[in-house]
Amino acid sequence: MNITSTLCNELAVVALEGDVDLRCSPALRKELLERTFERRDIVVDLSGVGYIDSSGIAGLVEAYQGARDNGTRFLLAAPSEPVLRVLRLARLDRVFTIVDSVEPLAAASPGEPLS
Amino acid sequence: MIPPDPPGTIADGPSRHLDLIAEMMAAFARSQDVETTLRLALIRAVERLEAEAGSLFLLEPDGALRCRAAVGPVDVTGLRLAPGTGIVWRTIETNSPQRVADTGRDPDFAPRVDDATGFVTRSILCAPLAAGPERLGAIELFNKQGGAPFSDADLGLLQALAASAALAMINARLLAGLAEQEAMQRDLDLAAEIQRAMLPPPQGVDSPVHGLNRAARRVSGDFYEIVPLSDGRIAFAIGDVAGKGMKAALLMARTASLFRCLVKREDGPGRVLAAIEAELHETRLAGTFVTMIAGLLDPARGRVVLANAGHEPPVLVHQGRFVEITEGVPPLGIDPRLFDDGVPETVVDLDGGALYLFTDGLTEARGLVGGVMLGADGVLGLLAAFAAMDAAERLETVLHALGGAVSLEDDVTLMVVEDRLRPPVPAVQRLFPARPEALATIRAAVAETLAGLGASAEVAADCVLAVDEACQNIIRHAYKGGEGDIVLHVAREESDIVIRLMDFAPPVDPAKLVSRPLDEVRPGGLGTHLMRSVMDTVGFRPPPPGIGNLLEMVKRNGVP
């Protein structure tokens, strides 16, 4: 899995690419917690993810909780059908705010890389 | 005015002779040959202390003293003093220097040497050669020139010389010991390297015969051989040499190479063993012998011919049952007369089964595996449980399972001879390391297997998720992040997909498999819920060999 974080219109866009499993979920968790700590609005671009397991979901849940405590926004964008199925199985599809695409949120911003 | 020091006072102590002490210490430090330097020390001491004669005695291994150097009118070099009386013995026994002004008045003085040599001993100065509690001998001086007795200062100097001589001797001995140890180490390294080079290379996945060796020590007495013959048959052998170290290693190398050579010449494994016995008898090594099985597989008929000389009986595993093949003769290398009637052969039809040969290191491997005692049949149980696995991987899996928690004290060698005529088993069994890095490979293996079984993409995705979650549990909760293995078993049973995951970790509490309520949104604890959601049944089963954990998950009607 690759993680690319960019800042667009004050929104942290965390784009994931590849399978999210126990091997890389610690890196995802760390990245999301850092963005949460910066009190940024976050959108996780899941369009490049074909597989996610419970360890990856756990990282998303933790970031969601951090954002809730911060009063910032935490969005999931463009989950593929397999990812959506796991979210549904975990009954989290109604918990997360899920949008179809990152585009409208990040529009008209060239985006600057976040560390 | 300060009067000059009378002889024998402190100011007349060893400091006056610092030059000599320094010279001798330097000589000892430089010396490659301690005996020569000891002789020099004796000569210097005799000169400097103005003695008429001197002798250097060293303790022999039998406890007697032998004179190794002598200075003076009579050469007593080589003289042997049995343990007992004499000033030199008193010096050694008390481990303290002795000064005898008048031998006539010392009851311990033994005049025997004087009587034999004609030398007249009046006074004696003797210092022990010792380092700590270790006694090496003594330096003894006789008769101060001019008739005066030896002084305390003389005694001090002799003591100092003796101390540095003793240190030099100890050093020399340690160095010699080290050099010997290093030479032995090099020998063992070389023997181990030769042995490793002699073992057959891993066989291709299509080979019906595979072997695996794990040496407990660096030089192993175990060996195995796999020799394909020009007519398509495959000769094989397994053996264990009694005894350890170089002698065993040499015999092992010799026996293995004899097998490779004779198997092409002799007709049948019985004759091969008899021929090896005849050759070994020519060059016997006392106290060693070889237990060995020679065999010949005809892959076209699934038939094995075996001959066993004193080795652990091989076992045929056939449809989950174990049959020991017990016929045999005594070990090789004991007495050729035992082989006068030849070596009997046993014919074994594999009939779809597999024949296992092993050394006693494996059958004696009874210990804790994942916190559970491995029984006598534990190894065979493991082998039977992994019957669907590729042969080489199966051997590896069993050694991994044993090695996880058991310290195998003996060398272990394991061989399998399989029937390639057997129908393919409708299942996949594979071994994976229990590490997060392996999960992608495990998922790919599940997906590929299910596609092969004709499962739909949705069914495959569900099974992949369930296996991934179950493996996470094994990695995190069974092995708790430590080293370990996972055996994945995917099989079709009628229209159901049955997935089994086995580990060799301590038994886990089945109650851990209960899903958590999902009403509360929190990270973690989702895995079991996901497994239960996508599979029809999820539960622990008793693992076949009684060790580790076996999780079984079923997807009903998963395949057409």
XYZ file of C-alpha atoms in Angstrom:
675
model
C 0.000 0.000 0.000
C 1.136 3.532 -0.821
C 0.021 6.553 1.170
C 0.128 10.024 -0.435
C -1.043 13.001 1.581
C -1.671 16.406 0.000
C -3.194 19.644 1.238
C -5.996 21.023 -0.977
C -8.079 23.999 0.150
C -7.039 23.388 3.774
C -8.262 19.803 3.407
C -5.858 16.921 4.018
C -6.344 14.395 1.217
C -4.905 11.005 2.190
C -4.843 8.815 -0.903
C -4.323 5.077 -0.465
C -3.178 2.736 -3.200
C -3.143 -1.067 -2.898
C -4.307 -3.580 -0.275
C -4.742 -2.378 3.291
C -3.872 -5.257 5.627
C -2.023 -5.928 8.865
C 1.282 -5.310 7.120
C 0.588 -1.657 6.344
C -2.301 -0.669 8.595
C 0.098 0.596 11.306
C 1.511 3.100 8.766
C -2.010 4.196 7.796
C -2.986 4.635 11.440
C 0.103 6.768 12.110
C -0.539 8.968 9.079
C -4.212 9.529 9.967
C -3.444 10.261 13.613
C -0.864 12.859 12.600
C -3.381 14.658 10.379
C -5.946 14.456 13.166
C -3.438 15.873 15.590
C -2.966 18.840 13.214
C -6.739 19.395 13.562
C -7.245 19.242 9.822
C -10.320 18.162 7.943
C -9.425 14.834 6.361
C -10.657 12.937 3.346
C -9.330 9.411 2.725
C -9.297 8.591 -0.967
C -10.085 4.867 -1.147
C -10.481 4.693 -4.934
C -7.162 2.839 -5.266
C -7.927 0.258 -2.571
C -9.202 -3.153 -3.654
C -8.984 -4.831 -0.266
C -9.213 -3.710 3.325
C -9.289 -5.852 6.457
C -10.320 -5.246 10.049
C -6.930 -3.776 10.984
C -7.328 -1.124 8.259
C -10.907 -0.448 9.319
C -9.697 -0.027 12.911
C -7.332 2.746 11.765
C -10.203 4.554 10.023
C -12.397 4.242 13.118
C -9.703 5.689 15.351
C -9.225 8.681 13.032
C -13.000 9.139 12.865
C -13.152 9.279 16.655
C -10.244 11.754 16.783
C -11.983 14.040 14.293
C -15.244 13.835 16.233
C -13.418 14.922 19.399
C -11.694 17.729 17.461
C -14.845 18.926 15.792
C -13.154 18.472 12.399
C -14.439 16.550 9.394
C -13.440 12.999 8.452
C -14.619 11.657 5.097
C -14.116 8.498 3.079
C -14.115 8.964 -0.679
C -14.832 6.522 -3.512
C -14.584 3.128 -1.772
C -14.602 0.208 -4.197
C -17.301 -2.420 -3.892
C -15.155 -4.886 -1.884
C -14.188 -2.127 0.566
C -17.789 -0.992 0.837
C -18.818 -4.582 1.547
C -16.435 -4.808 4.515
C -17.708 -1.432 5.799
C -21.258 -2.745 5.535
C -20.385 -6.021 7.260
C -18.917 -3.989 10.113
C -22.041 -1.771 10.053
C -19.806 1.240 9.644
C -21.224 2.374 6.295
C -23.736 4.434 8.269
C -21.118 5.783 10.678
C -18.640 7.203 8.186
C -19.494 10.038 5.856
C -18.850 8.540 2.447
C -18.566 10.684 -0.681
C -18.347 9.550 -4.287
C -15.194 11.410 -5.170
C -12.435 13.611 -3.792
C -12.710 15.945 -6.805
C -15.362 18.493 -5.673
C -13.666 18.928 -2.314
C -10.219 19.390 -3.712
C -11.292 21.310 -6.830
C -9.450 24.379 -7.980
C -6.515 23.632 -5.713
C -3.151 22.521 -7.092
C -2.519 20.747 -3.803
C 0.679 20.898 -1.848
C 2.349 17.806 -0.504
C 2.072 17.066 3.214
C 4.965 15.334 4.866
C 76.806 7.347 59.864
C 74.633 4.615 58.557
C 76.283 1.241 58.804
C 76.286 -0.963 55.710
C 73.451 -3.421 55.672
C 74.353 -6.804 56.992
C 73.532 -9.660 54.658
C 69.964 -10.806 54.849
C 68.255 -7.512 55.673
C 65.488 -5.734 53.793
C 67.740 -3.259 51.953
C 69.607 -6.212 50.582
C 66.295 -7.531 49.156
C 65.388 -8.344 45.607
C 65.626 -4.677 44.556
C 69.392 -5.117 44.233
C 68.678 -7.755 41.599
C 65.996 -5.888 39.688
C 68.148 -6.066 36.560
C 68.157 -9.863 36.680
C 64.422 -10.074 37.397
C 63.735 -7.700 34.513
C 66.033 -9.681 32.212
C 64.348 -12.968 33.038
C 60.821 -11.598 32.772
C 61.641 -10.200 29.347
C 63.199 -13.524 28.342
C 60.103 -15.434 29.460
C 57.770 -13.048 27.678
C 59.774 -13.460 24.450
C 60.310 -17.131 24.782
C 58.912 -19.608 22.280
C 60.538 -22.425 24.200
C 59.884 -22.300 27.919
C 62.245 -25.187 28.796
C 65.252 -23.388 27.346
C 64.352 -20.210 29.172
C 63.840 -22.109 32.424
C 67.337 -23.531 32.028
C 68.679 -20.011 31.479
C 66.851 -18.815 34.607
C 68.470 -21.580 36.605
C 71.956 -20.709 35.301
C 71.440 -17.000 36.109
C 70.135 -17.791 39.593
C 73.120 -20.029 40.341
C 75.517 -17.317 39.121
C 73.890 -14.401 40.877
C 73.271 -16.146 44.177
C 76.752 -17.700 44.076
C 75.526 -21.241 44.544
C 77.657 -24.284 43.890
C 74.879 -26.082 42.118
C 71.200 -25.843 41.166
C 68.405 -28.030 39.862
C 65.066 -27.394 38.291
C 62.339 -29.946 39.085
C 58.970 -30.185 37.346
C 56.017 -32.297 38.397
C 55.284 -35.174 36.052
C 51.711 -36.236 35.182
C 52.077 -39.239 37.527
C 52.914 -36.966 40.473
C 56.674 -37.642 40.612
C 59.302 -34.921 40.225
C 61.812 -34.959 37.414
C 64.946 -32.869 37.156
C 64.709 -30.961 33.877
C 67.859 -28.892 34.202
C 70.955 -28.971 36.416
C 73.961 -26.685 36.957
C 77.054 -27.712 38.957
C 79.668 -30.407 39.261
C 77.169 -33.254 38.926
C 74.568 -33.386 36.153
C 71.401 -34.849 37.648
C 69.194 -33.954 34.668
C 66.575 -36.691 34.234
C 66.689 -37.691 37.913
C 63.281 -38.789 39.172
C 62.114 -38.211 42.733
C 59.071 -40.164 43.837
C 56.596 -38.214 46.004
C 57.875 -38.102 49.560
C 60.704 -36.623 51.516
C 63.336 -34.055 50.734
C 63.425 -30.272 50.907
C 62.148 -29.956 47.341
C 59.046 -31.940 48.271
C 58.499 -29.836 51.380
C 58.672 -26.736 49.168
C 56.045 -28.077 46.826
C 53.754 -29.491 49.496
C 53.724 -26.320 51.588
C 53.867 -24.164 48.434
C 56.311 -21.918 50.270
C 60.042 -21.197 49.779
C 62.486 -23.063 52.004
C 65.887 -21.990 53.292
C 67.957 -24.675 55.054
C 71.187 -23.375 56.552
C 72.433 -26.770 57.663
C 71.074 -29.847 55.999
C 72.480 -31.994 58.762
C 70.025 -30.473 61.214
C 66.923 -30.672 58.996
C 65.108 -33.999 59.454
C 63.453 -33.674 56.031
C 66.762 -33.575 54.171
C 67.132 -36.712 52.102
C 70.817 -37.586 51.587
C 70.009 -40.220 48.961
C 71.031 -38.040 46.006
C 74.284 -37.038 47.696
C 75.025 -40.686 48.341
C 74.460 -41.511 44.691
C 76.402 -38.585 43.216
C 79.123 -37.867 45.743
C 78.015 -34.221 46.001
C 77.945 -32.903 49.560
C 74.941 -30.684 50.279
C 75.413 -28.298 53.179
C 72.729 -25.690 52.647
C 69.650 -25.397 50.414
C 67.507 -22.609 48.948
C 64.338 -23.779 47.270
C 61.399 -21.827 45.772
C 58.183 -23.314 44.416
C 57.123 -22.901 40.802
C 53.450 -22.245 41.266
C 50.689 -20.027 39.956
C 47.860 -19.731 42.406
C 46.900 -23.171 43.604
C 48.556 -24.830 40.637
C 51.904 -26.448 41.452
C 54.371 -26.978 38.648
C 57.676 -27.785 40.363
C 60.518 -26.046 42.170
C 63.914 -24.392 41.671
C 66.532 -25.606 44.165
C 70.008 -24.143 44.812
C 72.771 -25.887 46.813
C 75.667 -24.529 48.943
C 76.454 -20.825 48.832
C 80.049 -20.431 47.612
C 82.442 -19.658 50.464
C 80.415 -21.651 52.957
C 78.082 -18.911 54.223
C 74.369 -19.745 54.393
C 71.882 -18.299 51.846
C 70.308 -15.040 53.026
C 66.636 -13.979 53.125
C 67.456 -11.663 50.235
C 68.701 -14.661 48.229
C 65.418 -16.358 48.990
C 63.501 -13.248 47.840
C 65.316 -13.171 44.514
C 64.816 -16.873 43.875
C 61.130 -16.475 44.698
C 60.779 -13.609 42.219
C 62.510 -15.618 39.484
C 60.410 -18.682 40.238
C 57.190 -16.674 40.100
C 57.930 -15.249 36.656
C 59.049 -18.675 35.437
C 55.792 -20.222 36.655
C 53.725 -17.567 34.904
C 55.627 -18.189 31.691
C 54.953 -21.912 31.961
C 51.236 -21.388 32.536
C 51.065 -18.984 29.593
C 52.856 -21.418 27.329
C 50.466 -24.176 28.330
C 47.398 -21.992 27.712
C 48.733 -20.981 24.310
C 49.407 -24.592 23.363
C 45.879 -25.502 24.499
C 44.397 -22.689 22.445
C 46.318 -23.678 19.350
C 45.096 -27.247 19.772
C 41.519 -26.080 20.243
C 41.733 -23.929 17.144
C 43.083 -26.828 15.122
C 40.222 -29.039 16.357
C 37.702 -26.326 15.558
C 39.055 -26.055 12.016
C 38.766 -29.828 11.656
C 35.151 -29.798 12.789
C 34.280 -26.866 10.531
C 35.771 -28.707 7.610
C 33.962 -31.943 8.473
C 30.641 -30.092 8.765
C 31.229 -28.417 5.427
C 32.047 -31.729 3.752
C 28.903 -33.247 5.216
C 26.677 -30.447 4.016
C 28.174 -30.709 0.563
C 27.509 -34.455 0.539
C 23.774 -34.241 1.213
C 21.671 -34.456 -1.957
C 20.382 -31.130 -3.326
C 16.649 -30.395 -2.886
C 14.685 -32.555 -5.326
C 12.319 -31.084 -7.881
C 8.655 -30.862 -6.951
C 7.921 -33.809 -9.283
C 10.363 -36.135 -7.543
C 8.630 -38.899 -5.581
C 11.545 -39.058 -3.121
C 12.526 -36.202 -0.803
C 14.762 -35.860 2.209
C 15.529 -33.273 4.857
C 18.343 -33.139 7.403
C 18.753 -30.876 10.395
C 21.985 -31.238 12.300
C 21.768 -30.640 16.042
C 25.533 -30.336 16.296
C 27.750 -29.081 13.587
C 28.996 -32.510 12.682
C 26.113 -34.842 12.109
C 26.078 -38.622 12.059
C 22.944 -38.695 9.915
C 22.830 -38.954 6.159
C 20.473 -39.651 3.330
C 20.950 -40.301 -0.356
C 18.743 -40.044 -3.437
C 20.214 -41.542 -6.608
C 18.114 -41.693 -9.796
C 19.128 -44.723 -11.884
C 19.302 -44.810 -15.657
C 16.303 -47.195 -15.919
C 13.961 -44.699 -14.233
C 14.083 -46.292 -10.796
C 15.245 -44.222 -7.839
C 17.631 -45.579 -5.224
C 17.570 -44.022 -1.797
C 19.110 -44.542 1.611
C 18.938 -43.157 5.113
C 21.500 -43.832 7.814
C 22.701 -42.908 11.264
C 26.261 -43.428 12.443
C 26.674 -44.263 16.117
C 29.146 -42.048 17.928
C 29.907 -38.373 17.512
C 32.663 -36.168 16.206
C 35.231 -36.788 13.495
C 35.165 -40.576 13.686
C 31.411 -40.658 13.136
C 31.660 -38.000 10.419
C 34.291 -39.989 8.563
C 32.273 -43.191 8.754
C 29.169 -41.337 7.615
C 31.009 -39.898 4.609
C 32.457 -43.277 3.741
C 29.142 -45.133 4.027
C 27.253 -42.546 1.984
C 29.802 -42.587 -0.812
C 29.909 -46.402 -0.787
C 26.141 -46.408 -1.237
C 26.291 -44.043 -4.187
C 28.954 -46.141 -5.835
C 27.583 -49.630 -5.071
C 23.947 -48.889 -5.833
C 24.797 -48.713 -9.531
C 26.683 -52.001 -9.432
C 24.753 -54.271 -7.080
C 21.336 -55.642 -7.912
C 18.869 -54.754 -5.175
C 19.148 -52.959 -1.817
C 19.906 -56.190 0.112
C 23.029 -56.785 -1.943
C 23.974 -53.110 -1.662
C 23.914 -53.305 2.152
C 25.872 -56.584 2.144
C 28.489 -55.013 -0.141
C 28.751 -51.938 2.100
C 29.230 -54.215 5.109
C 32.064 -56.052 3.338
C 33.793 -52.764 2.469
C 33.332 -51.278 5.942
C 34.839 -54.412 7.458
C 38.080 -53.726 5.567
C 38.521 -50.388 7.281
C 36.703 -50.712 10.582
C 36.666 -47.888 13.060
C 36.396 -49.363 16.529
C 33.341 -48.421 18.516
C 31.316 -47.151 15.605
C 28.579 -48.756 13.555
C 25.929 -47.680 11.086
C 22.189 -48.238 11.027
C 20.904 -47.893 7.504
C 18.029 -48.546 5.158
C 18.610 -48.899 1.435
C 15.655 -48.795 -0.909
C 14.693 -48.802 -4.540
C 11.532 -47.198 -5.866
C 9.990 -48.206 -9.166
C 7.815 -45.133 -9.812
C 6.031 -46.812 -12.718
C 4.575 -49.451 -10.394
C 4.506 -47.532 -7.102
C 6.583 -50.347 -5.624
C 9.470 -50.076 -3.170
C 12.057 -52.723 -2.305
C 13.674 -52.147 1.103
C 16.552 -53.590 3.087
C 17.071 -52.539 6.698
C 20.247 -52.940 8.736
C 19.371 -52.041 12.314
C 17.599 -48.788 11.485
C 14.318 -47.430 12.853
C 11.529 -49.279 11.009
C 10.100 -47.171 8.202
C 6.390 -46.437 8.281
C 3.887 -46.619 5.437
C 1.143 -44.041 5.851
C -1.826 -45.224 3.864
C -5.256 -43.575 4.139
C -4.491 -42.262 7.610
C -3.233 -45.627 8.919
C 0.361 -46.373 9.910
C 2.094 -49.638 9.045
C 5.596 -50.281 10.453
C 7.896 -52.302 8.232
C 9.936 -54.168 10.774
C 11.954 -56.756 8.850
C 15.706 -56.278 9.079
C 19.183 -57.395 10.139
C 21.675 -55.947 12.714
C 23.564 -52.710 12.001
C 26.530 -52.506 9.635
C 30.114 -52.435 10.827
C 29.802 -54.782 13.809
C 30.568 -58.276 12.520
C 30.470 -59.404 8.865
C 29.431 -62.911 9.978
C 26.033 -61.434 10.844
C 25.564 -61.014 7.113
C 26.511 -64.516 6.026
C 22.937 -65.231 4.977
C 22.621 -61.970 3.071
C 20.242 -59.126 3.801
C 16.525 -59.831 3.349
C 14.469 -57.481 1.195
C 10.895 -56.359 1.773
C 8.582 -55.370 -1.043
C 6.169 -52.539 -0.230
C 3.379 -51.506 -2.589
C 2.672 -47.861 -1.874
C -0.854 -48.045 -3.283
C -1.313 -44.283 -3.127
C 0.331 -44.040 0.297
C 3.649 -42.607 1.362
C 6.603 -44.307 2.993
C 8.453 -42.356 5.695
C 12.001 -43.057 6.822
C 13.587 -41.203 9.704
C 16.414 -41.233 12.210
C 15.860 -41.671 15.926
C 16.276 -37.939 16.491
C 12.777 -37.552 15.123
C 11.057 -40.372 16.972
C 12.709 -39.228 20.191
C 11.542 -35.670 19.630
C 8.960 -35.699 22.326
C 8.507 -32.468 24.063
C 6.354 -29.474 24.276
C 4.991 -28.237 20.972
C 2.853 -25.196 21.538
C 2.607 -26.123 25.191
C 1.285 -29.614 24.484
C 3.268 -32.829 24.801
C 3.962 -34.452 21.486
C 3.180 -38.133 21.790
C 5.003 -41.083 20.264
C 2.760 -40.933 17.228
C 2.925 -37.147 17.141
C 5.328 -36.975 14.233
C 3.360 -39.485 12.180
C 0.155 -37.694 13.105
C 1.633 -34.473 11.774
C 2.751 -36.167 8.569
C -0.691 -37.682 8.037
C -2.412 -34.373 8.756
C -0.408 -32.669 6.040
C -0.894 -35.398 3.443
C -2.281 -32.929 0.907
C 0.845 -30.793 1.058
C 3.684 -31.082 -1.441
C 6.139 -33.658 -0.099
C 9.163 -31.411 0.406
C 6.994 -28.760 2.035
C 5.406 -31.410 4.260
C 8.804 -32.485 5.623
C 9.697 -28.854 6.209
C 6.381 -28.216 7.952
C 6.878 -31.107 10.359
C 10.390 -29.975 11.268
C 9.083 -26.418 11.744
C 6.284 -27.683 13.957
C 8.743 -29.653 16.052
C 11.370 -26.941 16.061
C 8.983 -24.264 17.249
C 9.101 -25.338 20.853
C 11.253 -28.454 21.103
C 14.982 -28.349 21.409
C 15.949 -31.338 19.346
C 19.049 -32.768 20.920
C 19.841 -35.187 18.166
C 20.301 -34.799 14.442
C 17.066 -35.218 12.559
C 16.676 -36.710 9.118
C 13.366 -37.388 7.475
C 12.621 -38.935 4.083
C 9.461 -39.575 2.155
C 8.885 -41.906 -0.771
C 5.596 -41.207 -2.488
C 3.420 -42.927 -4.987
C 3.035 -40.613 -7.940
C 0.309 -42.878 -9.307
C -2.117 -41.738 -6.602
C -5.087 -39.636 -7.647
C -4.630 -35.937 -6.986
C -6.075 -34.889 -3.633
C -8.853 -32.275 -4.110
C -7.249 -29.940 -1.626
C -4.445 -27.465 -1.203
C -2.229 -27.435 1.829
C 0.539 -24.911 2.167
C 2.900 -23.597 4.799
C 3.303 -19.869 5.413
C 5.250 -17.856 7.963
C 2.979 -16.223 10.544
C 3.945 -12.664 9.615
C 1.984 -9.669 8.357
C 4.263 -9.622 5.279
C 2.942 -13.049 4.257
C -0.742 -12.054 4.275
C -0.794 -10.841 0.665
C 0.686 -14.181 -0.491
C -1.820 -16.097 1.632
C -4.729 -14.122 0.153
C -3.435 -14.755 -3.351
C -3.129 -18.500 -2.632
C -6.728 -18.660 -1.366
C -8.061 -16.689 -4.341
C -6.167 -18.845 -6.814
C -7.309 -22.102 -5.197
C -10.950 -21.034 -5.100
C -10.844 -19.902 -8.705
C -9.480 -23.363 -9.511
C -12.407 -24.934 -7.648
C -14.843 -22.855 -9.699
C -15.999 -20.531 -6.909
C -17.567 -17.170 -7.854
C -15.642 -13.927 -7.334
C -17.915 -12.961 -4.418
C -17.433 -16.294 -2.654
C -13.693 -16.077 -3.227
C -13.573 -12.523 -1.815
C -15.458 -13.655 1.310
C -13.125 -16.596 1.864
C -10.071 -14.381 1.303
C -11.337 -11.941 3.932
C -12.095 -14.726 6.422
C -8.667 -16.328 5.972
C -6.932 -12.955 6.289
C -8.782 -12.182 9.523
C -8.089 -15.651 10.919
C -4.381 -15.312 10.066
C -4.281 -11.925 11.786
C -5.658 -13.597 14.897
C -2.990 -16.299 14.711
C -0.212 -13.731 14.226
C -1.415 -11.385 16.948
C -3.039 -13.629 19.516
C -1.715 -17.193 19.084
C 1.948 -16.424 18.357
C 1.668 -12.991 19.995
C 3.892 -11.470 17.343
C 6.617 -14.153 17.715
C 7.984 -16.541 15.098
C 5.672 -19.249 13.855
C 4.035 -21.005 10.972
C 0.543 -21.229 9.555
C -0.671 -24.193 7.538
C -3.437 -23.276 5.132
C -5.732 -26.051 3.980
C -8.415 -25.369 1.382
C -10.556 -28.275 0.232
C -13.821 -28.885 -1.510
C -16.219 -31.235 0.242
C -19.118 -31.838 -2.110
C -20.389 -28.324 -2.790
C -18.915 -26.816 0.401
C -15.624 -25.021 0.718
C -13.757 -26.127 3.841
C -10.884 -23.963 4.991
C -8.630 -25.040 7.832
C -5.895 -22.964 9.401
C -3.456 -24.692 11.668
C -0.792 -23.188 13.880
C 1.679 -24.631 16.372
C 1.164 -22.028 19.071
C -0.079 -22.757 22.596
C -3.807 -23.547 22.599
C -5.986 -20.444 22.468
C -9.221 -19.990 24.353
C -12.146 -20.719 21.985
C -14.128 -18.080 23.870
C -11.864 -15.523 22.157
C -13.738 -16.343 18.971
C -16.893 -14.576 20.169
C -17.755 -11.463 18.185
C -18.043 -8.214 20.018
C -21.275 -6.221 19.882
C -21.116 -3.712 17.053
C -23.386 -1.112 18.617
C -20.410 0.679 19.990
C -18.098 2.229 17.417
C -14.522 1.504 18.400
C -11.399 0.253 16.685
C -10.426 -3.415 17.029
C -12.323 -6.602 17.696
C -13.912 -6.622 14.256
C -12.019 -9.557 12.784
C -14.059 -12.355 14.336
C -17.275 -10.604 13.409
C -16.137 -10.364 9.802
C -15.193 -14.065 9.715
C -18.560 -15.073 11.125
C -20.350 -12.731 8.741
C -18.838 -14.110 5.555
C -18.572 -17.814 6.446
C -21.365 -20.191 7.425
C -19.482 -21.850 10.270
C -16.334 -20.805 12.134
C -14.964 -22.915 14.972
C -11.984 -24.590 16.556
C -11.522 -28.329 15.968
C -9.179 -30.710 17.776
C -5.908 -30.500 15.825
C -5.027 -33.977 14.444
C -1.652 -34.490 16.132
C -2.942 -32.890 19.330
C -0.784 -29.792 19.119
C -1.408 -26.200 18.156
C -4.777 -24.882 17.054
C -7.005 -25.829 14.170
C -9.615 -23.353 13.024
C -12.191 -24.609 10.554
C -14.384 -22.354 8.431
C -17.019 -23.591 6.006
C -18.709 -21.790 3.147
C -21.747 -23.835 2.238
C -22.582 -24.318 -1.415
C -19.534 -22.234 -2.242
C -18.756 -24.237 -5.364
C -21.086 -25.487 -8.081
